[in-house]
XYZ file of C-alpha atoms in Angstrom:
669
model
C 62.768 116.750 106.137
C 66.572 117.576 107.825
C 67.582 116.369 110.921
C 70.251 117.345 113.375
C 72.876 115.747 111.317
C 72.996 118.541 109.159
C 75.593 120.834 111.163
C 77.972 117.650 111.706
C 81.669 117.976 111.288
C 81.481 114.420 109.690
C 80.686 114.062 106.375
C 79.341 110.393 107.326
C 76.378 112.266 109.622
C 76.165 114.750 107.066
C 75.236 111.693 104.321
C 72.221 110.895 107.042
C 71.238 114.561 107.184
C 68.096 114.467 104.913
C 66.675 111.225 105.833
C 63.373 110.756 108.233
C 65.195 109.346 110.876
C 65.276 111.373 114.331
C 69.256 110.790 114.375
C 71.280 112.513 117.268
C 74.998 112.227 117.304
C 76.951 110.380 119.996
C 76.745 112.537 123.380
C 75.220 113.097 126.938
C 72.148 114.790 125.329
C 71.457 111.663 123.197
C 72.084 109.318 126.109
C 69.765 111.413 128.558
C 67.124 111.461 126.013
C 67.171 107.679 125.870
C 66.653 107.775 129.428
C 64.056 110.501 129.459
C 62.012 108.579 126.989
C 62.936 104.908 128.451
C 63.640 103.885 125.019
C 66.262 101.106 123.728
C 69.131 103.305 121.513
C 69.416 101.989 118.110
C 73.136 102.561 117.315
C 74.461 102.766 114.150
C 78.487 103.123 113.156
C 80.124 103.454 109.957
C 82.270 105.529 108.042
C 82.299 107.705 104.958
C 84.092 105.644 102.983
C 82.209 102.399 103.845
C 80.444 100.664 101.111
C 78.278 98.713 102.616
C 77.252 101.459 104.805
C 75.622 103.193 101.833
C 74.126 99.913 100.865
C 72.125 99.901 104.127
C 71.574 103.536 104.379
C 69.760 103.777 100.723
C 68.102 100.314 101.468
C 66.711 101.014 105.120
C 67.649 104.232 106.577
C 65.965 106.112 103.329
C 62.841 104.340 103.410
C 60.267 106.352 105.205
C 58.473 103.483 107.028
C 61.804 102.279 108.549
C 62.443 105.507 109.548
C 58.784 106.167 111.532
C 59.062 102.802 112.774
C 62.768 104.009 114.367
C 61.368 107.185 115.702
C 58.480 105.757 117.664
C 60.463 103.239 119.122
C 64.297 104.061 119.562
C 66.207 106.925 120.187
C 68.547 106.648 116.850
C 72.275 107.321 117.347
C 74.269 107.617 114.534
C 78.200 107.339 115.048
C 81.134 108.142 112.858
C 83.767 105.661 113.909
C 86.699 107.972 112.448
C 85.507 110.690 114.826
C 84.820 108.233 117.952
C 86.845 105.205 117.996
C 87.009 104.681 121.316
C 83.049 104.394 121.001
C 83.427 102.218 118.606
C 85.639 99.717 119.644
C 83.816 98.872 122.669
C 80.276 97.872 120.758
C 82.808 96.417 118.117
C 83.897 94.072 120.679
C 80.665 93.617 121.980
C 79.433 92.491 118.435
C 82.430 90.385 117.900
C 81.524 88.427 121.047
C 78.036 88.245 120.939
C 78.715 86.847 116.877
C 81.209 84.196 116.563
C 84.172 86.849 116.320
C 82.385 88.286 113.427
C 81.942 92.304 112.548
C 82.401 95.244 110.074
C 80.635 98.080 108.877
C 77.896 98.830 109.069
C 77.604 98.199 112.874
C 73.946 97.960 114.031
C 73.463 97.337 117.783
C 70.603 97.860 120.412
C 71.199 99.389 123.827
C 69.438 99.644 127.128
C 68.963 103.244 127.724
C 71.838 103.528 129.710
C 74.252 101.882 126.667
C 74.637 98.213 127.610
C 74.256 96.009 124.574
C 71.888 93.562 123.957
C 71.775 92.708 120.525
C 74.278 93.389 118.004
C 75.185 92.828 114.134
C 76.218 94.668 111.001
C 74.584 94.756 107.609
C 71.016 93.673 107.798
C 69.143 93.618 104.002
C 65.551 95.164 103.268
C 63.934 91.759 102.764
C 65.068 88.172 104.558
C 67.825 86.378 102.850
C 70.046 83.662 102.914
C 68.599 83.098 106.456
C 69.275 86.645 107.692
C 66.404 88.515 108.944
C 65.590 91.777 107.253
C 66.342 95.097 109.176
C 62.793 95.725 109.467
C 62.094 92.203 111.320
C 65.663 92.825 113.612
C 63.726 95.977 114.735
C 60.259 94.459 115.386
C 61.930 92.142 117.329
C 64.056 94.140 119.319
C 60.966 96.740 119.986
C 58.959 93.746 120.954
C 61.042 92.297 123.433
C 61.857 95.533 125.008
C 58.240 96.236 125.426
C 57.335 92.682 126.877
C 60.448 90.828 128.157
C 62.364 93.929 129.472
C 63.440 92.077 132.136
C 65.249 89.380 130.310
C 66.629 92.171 127.823
C 67.992 93.686 130.741
C 69.221 91.258 132.305
C 70.926 89.769 129.364
C 72.631 93.311 128.781
C 73.921 93.075 132.026
C 75.430 89.411 131.705
C 76.756 90.654 128.005
C 78.447 93.639 129.978
C 79.997 91.775 132.862
C 81.630 89.120 130.517
C 83.154 92.097 128.446
C 84.528 94.049 131.988
C 86.037 90.667 133.229
C 88.461 90.461 130.168
C 91.685 91.045 131.371
C 94.719 91.574 128.496
C 97.122 88.650 129.698
C 100.581 89.457 130.649
C 104.011 88.013 130.902
C 107.022 89.069 132.339
C 109.373 86.891 129.814
C 110.287 88.576 126.113
C 108.935 86.692 123.569
C 110.899 83.816 121.639
C 111.889 86.117 117.882
C 113.178 83.125 116.276
C 109.830 81.634 117.196
C 107.608 84.825 116.416
C 109.474 84.629 112.659
C 108.878 81.352 112.047
C 105.395 81.437 113.276
C 104.811 84.534 110.647
C 107.235 82.563 107.959
C 104.437 79.885 108.343
C 101.780 81.900 107.225
C 103.508 83.510 104.118
C 101.752 82.778 100.741
C 104.713 81.352 98.579
C 102.776 81.630 95.527
C 101.462 85.324 95.625
C 103.123 87.166 98.875
C 101.941 88.852 101.949
C 100.501 86.373 104.786
C 97.174 84.056 105.299
C 94.902 83.516 102.246
C 91.775 86.296 101.480
C 90.582 88.750 102.313
C 94.647 89.851 102.162
C 95.789 93.231 104.041
C 99.004 94.954 103.114
C 99.809 94.742 106.958
C 102.606 97.684 106.606
C 103.717 97.407 110.357
C 104.631 94.057 109.810
C 106.391 94.241 106.857
C 108.398 97.270 108.829
C 109.304 94.922 111.613
C 110.532 92.037 108.823
C 112.837 94.963 107.136
C 114.249 95.973 110.782
C 117.409 93.327 110.921
C 117.503 93.179 107.164
C 118.374 89.576 107.718
C 117.894 87.739 103.956
C 114.832 85.538 105.605
C 112.870 88.274 106.806
C 114.159 90.795 103.859
C 112.804 88.080 101.464
C 109.310 87.931 102.916
C 109.064 91.691 103.035
C 110.134 92.401 99.434
C 108.470 89.692 97.690
C 105.035 90.903 99.510
C 105.672 94.845 98.591
C 106.362 93.629 95.076
C 103.564 91.409 94.916
C 101.319 94.513 96.034
C 102.813 96.832 93.845
C 102.170 95.072 90.868
C 98.523 93.877 92.197
C 95.146 95.163 91.410
C 94.943 96.451 95.076
C 97.482 99.059 93.822
C 96.314 102.027 91.551
C 98.396 101.573 88.769
C 97.760 104.738 86.855
C 96.817 107.046 89.794
C 98.833 105.860 92.571
C 97.696 104.719 95.959
C 96.791 101.443 97.332
C 92.876 100.159 98.128
C 91.924 98.787 101.406
C 92.352 95.087 101.391
C 92.512 92.321 98.316
C 89.442 90.122 98.326
C 91.434 87.286 96.642
C 94.993 85.544 97.826
C 96.218 86.754 94.429
C 96.132 90.854 94.974
C 94.099 91.329 92.160
C 90.467 92.420 93.076
C 90.572 94.745 96.107
C 87.729 96.527 97.822
C 87.909 99.768 96.409
C 87.929 102.287 98.781
C 91.430 104.330 99.349
C 92.140 105.331 102.755
C 94.574 107.796 103.919
C 95.514 105.501 106.899
C 96.825 102.697 104.505
C 98.628 104.861 102.075
C 100.524 107.100 105.098
C 101.762 103.587 106.784
C 102.380 101.837 103.253
C 104.644 105.245 101.769
C 106.780 104.900 104.942
C 107.139 100.966 104.318
C 108.076 101.178 100.628
C 110.364 103.768 101.399
C 111.974 101.575 103.617
C 111.943 98.716 101.410
C 113.554 100.501 98.877
C 116.157 101.382 101.335
C 117.068 97.949 102.004
C 116.963 96.672 98.967
C 120.263 96.737 97.093
C 121.837 98.324 94.446
C 121.783 95.438 92.008
C 118.694 94.421 92.632
C 117.582 97.535 90.123
C 114.368 96.267 88.898
C 112.815 96.144 92.167
C 114.204 99.118 93.217
C 112.650 101.178 90.549
C 109.251 99.471 90.938
C 109.359 100.338 95.170
C 110.184 103.679 93.904
C 107.848 103.859 91.735
C 105.221 102.831 94.101
C 106.120 105.644 96.871
C 106.221 108.337 94.477
C 102.754 106.898 93.195
C 101.626 107.394 96.685
C 102.626 110.860 96.801
C 101.174 112.157 93.625
C 97.923 110.689 94.254
C 98.117 112.521 98.195
C 98.834 115.747 96.205
C 96.451 115.422 93.259
C 93.175 114.072 95.525
C 93.704 114.046 98.972
C 95.133 117.217 100.313
C 92.114 119.541 101.940
C 91.996 123.336 101.458
C 93.633 123.874 104.477
C 96.915 121.480 103.884
C 95.822 119.275 106.049
C 95.071 115.356 104.666
C 91.545 114.495 104.053
C 90.442 110.862 105.606
C 89.571 108.781 101.963
C 87.567 107.964 98.833
C 84.364 106.266 98.411
C 84.711 102.533 96.522
C 81.513 103.728 94.746
C 80.768 105.621 91.818
C 78.740 106.079 89.009
C 78.611 104.329 85.522
C 77.669 106.556 82.107
C 74.113 105.585 83.082
C 74.459 107.292 86.363
C 74.116 103.766 88.121
C 76.091 103.428 90.998
C 78.793 100.336 90.965
C 81.999 99.771 93.188
C 85.009 100.182 91.773
C 83.964 101.238 88.132
C 86.353 104.374 88.137
C 89.183 102.054 88.396
C 87.957 99.530 85.998
C 89.092 98.779 82.068
C 88.718 96.339 79.474
C 90.521 96.383 76.198
C 87.996 98.678 74.116
C 88.461 101.278 76.938
C 92.512 100.904 76.416
C 92.351 100.931 72.536
C 89.824 104.403 72.880
C 92.595 106.337 75.245
C 95.587 104.855 73.680
C 94.757 103.553 70.024
C 95.338 99.913 69.139
C 99.021 99.612 69.509
C 99.534 101.407 72.701
C 95.818 100.063 74.167
C 97.571 96.851 73.053
C 100.744 96.792 74.473
C 98.482 98.224 77.774
C 95.843 95.438 77.541
C 99.482 93.021 78.161
C 101.329 94.919 80.704
C 98.218 95.039 82.983
C 96.599 92.141 81.975
C 93.584 93.311 80.899
C 91.608 90.573 79.204
C 88.457 89.880 77.203
C 86.668 87.643 80.294
C 87.875 90.510 82.710
C 89.434 90.142 86.547
C 86.077 91.509 87.683
C 82.416 92.125 87.066
C 80.895 92.433 83.344
C 84.378 91.669 81.282
C 86.375 94.693 83.579
C 89.581 94.553 84.836
C 91.728 95.319 87.568
C 94.843 96.816 86.479
C 97.895 94.506 87.390
C 101.469 94.940 86.559
C 103.197 92.308 84.677
C 106.520 91.369 83.415
C 109.812 93.755 83.642
C 108.121 96.725 81.518
C 109.934 100.127 79.952
C 109.466 102.309 83.030
C 109.398 105.361 80.501
C 106.814 103.539 78.569
C 104.902 102.749 81.407
C 104.682 106.467 83.004
C 103.999 107.896 79.666
C 100.447 105.116 79.476
C 99.858 105.896 83.104
C 99.317 109.765 82.375
C 97.242 109.123 79.311
C 94.893 106.604 81.443
C 94.881 108.624 84.032
C 93.672 111.863 81.750
C 91.064 109.647 80.572
C 90.173 108.382 83.875
C 89.550 111.849 84.887
C 86.155 112.453 83.100
C 84.637 109.326 84.813
C 82.342 110.319 87.506
C 84.701 110.224 90.803
C 84.102 108.145 93.829
C 82.759 110.356 96.579
C 85.440 111.915 99.210
C 85.381 111.998 103.314
C 87.067 115.506 104.307
C 87.280 114.826 107.716
C 90.935 115.007 108.986
C 92.110 112.867 111.189
C 94.881 113.935 113.576
C 96.559 110.285 113.938
C 96.118 109.476 110.150
C 98.000 112.551 109.025
C 100.567 112.055 112.065
C 101.463 108.860 110.087
C 101.524 110.579 106.787
C 103.551 114.052 107.802
C 106.128 110.839 109.202
C 106.510 108.697 105.648
C 106.447 112.469 104.133
C 109.403 113.445 106.358
C 111.284 109.914 105.377
C 110.729 109.967 101.978
C 111.993 113.965 101.668
C 115.138 113.033 103.267
C 115.572 109.567 101.523
C 114.553 110.595 97.851
C 115.953 114.491 98.438
C 112.075 115.333 97.839
C 112.159 118.866 98.900
C 108.639 119.146 97.923
C 107.129 116.384 100.244
C 108.724 118.233 103.267
C 106.741 121.329 102.411
C 103.600 119.053 102.107
C 104.319 117.624 105.554
C 104.792 121.193 107.053
C 101.347 122.494 106.140
C 99.784 119.499 107.475
C 101.468 119.766 110.751
C 100.702 123.775 110.758
C 97.222 122.633 110.344
C 97.478 120.240 113.098
C 98.554 122.820 115.697
C 95.902 125.569 114.362
C 93.133 123.799 114.517
C 93.695 120.546 116.585
C 96.031 121.507 119.435
C 94.583 123.553 122.197
C 94.274 123.853 126.062
C 97.043 121.218 126.104
C 94.974 118.807 124.090
C 94.549 117.267 120.632
C 91.867 117.040 118.699
C 90.494 113.504 117.097
C 89.526 115.317 113.999
C 88.250 118.661 111.754
C 86.436 119.510 109.183
C 86.954 122.729 107.002
C 89.301 123.942 109.467
C 86.857 123.299 112.407
C 87.869 120.730 115.182
C 85.438 117.888 116.001
C 84.070 117.122 119.129
C 86.047 114.192 120.248
C 89.381 114.335 122.118
C 92.473 112.182 120.686
C 92.650 108.875 121.765
C 96.381 107.032 122.266
C 96.862 106.757 118.636
C 96.367 110.155 117.813
C 98.647 111.309 120.768
C 101.655 108.682 119.751
C 101.373 109.398 115.949
C 101.102 113.141 115.865
C 104.292 113.175 118.312
C 106.172 111.090 116.367
C 105.754 112.927 113.564
C 106.684 116.142 115.003
C 109.403 114.811 116.374
C 110.679 113.648 112.848
C 109.644 117.387 111.839
C 111.886 119.043 114.425
C 114.909 116.688 113.588
C 114.764 117.104 109.921
C 114.041 120.997 110.141
C 116.173 121.894 112.908
C 113.075 123.582 114.438
C 113.015 122.897 118.079
C 109.181 124.129 118.406
C 108.243 120.651 116.854
C 109.913 119.105 119.702
C 108.615 121.042 122.341
C 104.787 120.053 120.888
C 106.113 116.613 120.650
C 106.947 116.495 124.440
C 104.078 117.937 125.284
C 101.481 115.673 123.578
C 103.766 112.448 124.975
C 104.039 113.796 128.421
C 99.596 114.710 128.063
C 99.302 111.348 126.331
C 100.880 109.460 129.285
C 98.829 111.439 131.828
C 95.444 110.845 129.983
C 95.788 107.402 128.918
C 98.345 105.371 131.513
C 97.299 101.836 132.626
C 97.954 100.429 136.171
C 100.231 97.701 134.559
C 102.735 100.362 132.647
C 100.928 100.425 129.745
C 98.663 102.701 127.522
C 94.674 102.438 127.330
C 93.834 102.981 123.968
C 91.399 106.048 125.199
C 90.512 108.339 127.604
C 87.910 106.953 130.411
C 84.685 108.159 128.865
C 82.119 106.731 131.214
C 81.260 103.663 128.971
C 81.134 100.563 130.497
C 84.724 99.590 129.326
C 87.669 101.068 128.397
C 89.226 99.962 125.006
C 92.628 98.825 124.803
C 94.191 96.657 122.089
C 97.588 95.178 122.410
C 97.582 94.127 118.561
C 97.601 96.119 115.847
C 94.500 96.293 113.441
C 95.138 97.904 110.354
C 97.330 100.893 112.205
C 99.655 100.487 115.103
C 98.074 99.816 118.533
C 97.489 103.066 120.495
C 99.906 101.769 122.894
C 102.783 100.534 120.001
C 101.744 104.956 118.935
C 102.647 105.672 121.995
C 106.088 103.522 122.745
C 107.511 104.885 119.092
C 106.588 108.451 119.885
C 108.364 108.273 123.605
C 111.518 106.418 122.303
C 111.956 109.185 119.465
C 111.440 112.240 121.777
C 113.463 111.098 124.387
C 116.194 110.141 122.175
C 115.993 114.262 121.206
C 114.514 115.893 123.920
C 117.217 114.025 126.130
C 114.630 112.732 128.643
C 115.778 109.339 129.546
C 112.353 109.132 131.670
C 110.536 108.967 128.814
C 112.612 105.701 127.271
C 112.039 104.021 130.745
C 108.304 104.685 130.166
C 108.069 103.052 126.531
C 110.255 100.429 128.125
C 107.246 99.881 130.622
C 104.486 100.148 127.847
C 106.555 97.772 125.255
C 106.707 95.024 128.243
C 102.562 94.881 128.086
C 103.342 94.572 124.432
C 105.155 90.986 124.606
C 102.323 88.453 125.478
C 100.667 89.886 121.922
C 103.997 89.409 120.095
C 104.126 85.833 121.373
C 100.883 84.647 120.640
C 100.054 86.595 117.357
C 103.052 87.798 116.138
C 101.444 88.519 112.892
C 98.873 91.199 114.209
C 101.050 92.623 115.952
C 104.150 94.044 113.531
C 104.670 97.552 115.731
C 105.434 96.008 118.946
C 107.438 93.255 116.943
C 109.326 95.995 115.204
C 110.169 98.051 119.003
C 111.246 94.560 119.959
C 113.239 93.612 117.298
C 115.177 97.223 117.600
C 115.431 96.794 121.582
C 117.165 92.939 120.613
C 119.766 94.954 118.236
C 120.293 97.006 121.337
C 121.019 94.484 123.332
C 124.095 93.075 120.836
C 125.521 96.316 120.890
C 123.709 97.955 117.856
C 121.653 100.919 120.186
C 119.798 103.451 118.660
C 121.682 105.937 117.382
C 121.602 109.703 117.408
C 123.042 111.232 114.534
C 123.611 115.195 114.571
C 124.056 116.817 111.544
C 125.628 120.007 112.044
C 124.171 122.095 108.616
C 122.108 124.698 107.965
C 120.685 122.610 104.997
C 117.727 119.852 105.981
C 118.717 118.428 102.800
C 122.604 118.240 103.271
C 124.357 115.552 101.669
C 125.666 113.861 104.929
C 122.094 114.628 106.595
C 120.752 112.413 103.656
C 122.993 110.139 104.158
C 122.168 109.805 107.467
C 118.440 109.380 106.689
C 119.390 106.202 104.753
C 121.783 104.483 106.360
C 120.627 105.102 110.020
C 118.980 101.860 111.490
C 115.858 101.412 112.141
C 115.029 103.597 116.277
C 117.679 105.849 115.539
C 117.226 109.604 115.925
C 118.048 111.923 113.287
C 118.832 115.779 113.644
C 120.152 118.297 111.575
C 120.707 122.042 112.625
C 122.643 124.852 112.336
C 125.616 125.411 114.757
C 124.490 127.276 117.684
C 120.960 126.491 117.293
C 119.092 127.024 120.854
C 116.563 124.204 122.119
C 118.766 121.348 121.409
C 120.403 120.777 124.585
C 123.673 119.151 124.817
C 123.090 117.393 120.812
C 124.904 120.749 119.598
C 127.638 121.759 122.326
C 131.136 121.848 121.062
C 129.715 121.117 117.815
C 130.453 123.890 115.417
C 131.934 121.980 112.276
C 129.538 120.798 109.288
C 129.799 116.898 110.524
C 128.149 114.082 111.704
C 128.339 113.216 115.165
C 127.187 110.374 116.148
C 126.103 108.642 119.638
C 125.272 105.149 120.454
C 124.164 104.922 124.168
C 127.253 106.153 125.926
C 129.497 105.508 122.740
C 130.240 108.524 120.943
C 132.025 108.258 117.712
C 134.708 110.510 115.688
C 132.721 113.190 113.785
C 132.467 112.325 110.219
C 132.729 114.637 107.113
C 132.427 112.053 104.201
C 129.558 110.401 103.893
C 131.032 107.571 102.285
C 132.422 106.970 106.028
C 129.323 107.398 107.670
C 128.127 103.630 107.847
C 130.926 102.714 110.174
C 129.673 104.699 112.916
C 126.013 104.200 112.380
C 126.644 100.316 112.464
C 129.428 99.360 114.357
C 128.503 97.417 117.344
C 129.594 98.830 120.988
């Protein structure tokens, strides 16, 4: 049987197209079918690279008996959370509220025909285990409850909806105490392994970026020690570049092996900024941070660029061994014998010591993740890594999720632009431009932004706040780097439309447009990516500076105030908002964000690269030839090769020697 998911624009939904379950995609037609049939909805939410989604799919949804029971009693709707993050957010909030804060994917929710949840969970096994019912038992219980106790089920659903709808985001009129916020973050710092909290351990790039804003010794040490620990850990693909999702242990040794674009997009920018903040005399750390950033881009070029030039979403955690059995992480694991086979005994022994590959292993069956120990010879390390990468290419590869997500591409474009100018890598800027051109060609149209696409065809969902913010910021950075004002006009249109679509009465933003669900998602804390509000704030500020639109900066100020309570209460989980507050705090102390205009027809002019390396966080940099159109007053009366720096209403003398550029960029005025 091939069900209606076969034509989906989502790889995740296509993975279920062969099943006997009569799956629907999320949408008005599916919901209308539930009402017409008077059946409860089985909502299953996941994504293509999700390990436990695959497990539950094979164990339960592939089972013809389970599929038959579902078809007889439910309307089954399958949702790719990457296409419909608004749907995912609404029902994940319900799942966590109904399960003591526990959530995750796959998410399994049972809804009334009109969409109200009455029972939720995540993964359910095919047989009862550890006190957990089997999925078949859950299905039977939910069907029975609907048929024999519908009044109670409906009342329960109404109560849940009322409780969730009554929740309001707390607000405050007082800016948080930034010293206390940093103290709270420092108290959660892992003195032994770096990072924050215990396990599972997430990279938290938005928090690390906040700690890099001011560059004072205390916060800089927290950020640098974490960046080094992650770069050395098993969470980092030592031979192939890029990072896995998170570590299941406090020491960064064993990751959950899926590799997602959004993690690596944000981490690339963070490692570039971490390198920029590290002193020249700390050459070992600088070399490690630089190697890590370059490794992310090499992985990106090798495995994550689609035929269309944009970046795909991620790689599975699972792949096959030589016998065809599926294992999590098997593609990335080694033992001493495998190293010897690939490198020969002498280099194999060196690699085993350098990567801490032992006989006992750090993972299952005596296999090890690769960790970087000591201070290796980087030239030798690169050569060994090249050989191991070639050997690894002969293994069965993890599956890829070919969905192109607007926000994730936006963040990667921003990081590539920043890295290109700081590391003088023209190819990185070309990568960014190709991805941006795909977003324009496929995702932009009729004044709106599509959330996703596949094979050059836009998906069903309109972008959410993070899409509008991330893509607008990316386009604005491209505009500044290339001098092409067309990118700035697109960025302006996106922030203007984003304000229109997502405005909240308190001055902030909802995460998504109103889709008629019982709740409208809004989170002011970061998840693994910046909140929708923080994404919009960052875009509004940069576009406001480059487009000379103080109204956008005022709008950013109003939205930023709505994040203050989140920073005060949970600063670890509001890194993007904290970074914005720290930049604003510097502005109050006389270091307002700079607008640095480099008059040159070469985007990689040495003055331009110096500006990108030196400018304080929150600055806007424009490189354009004299007389370029579309830049308002930025280029008026500026016709010689120089850097013109203004901060607020204070402008400094033009600089023609990059050695003198630090003075106007960092002088408090």
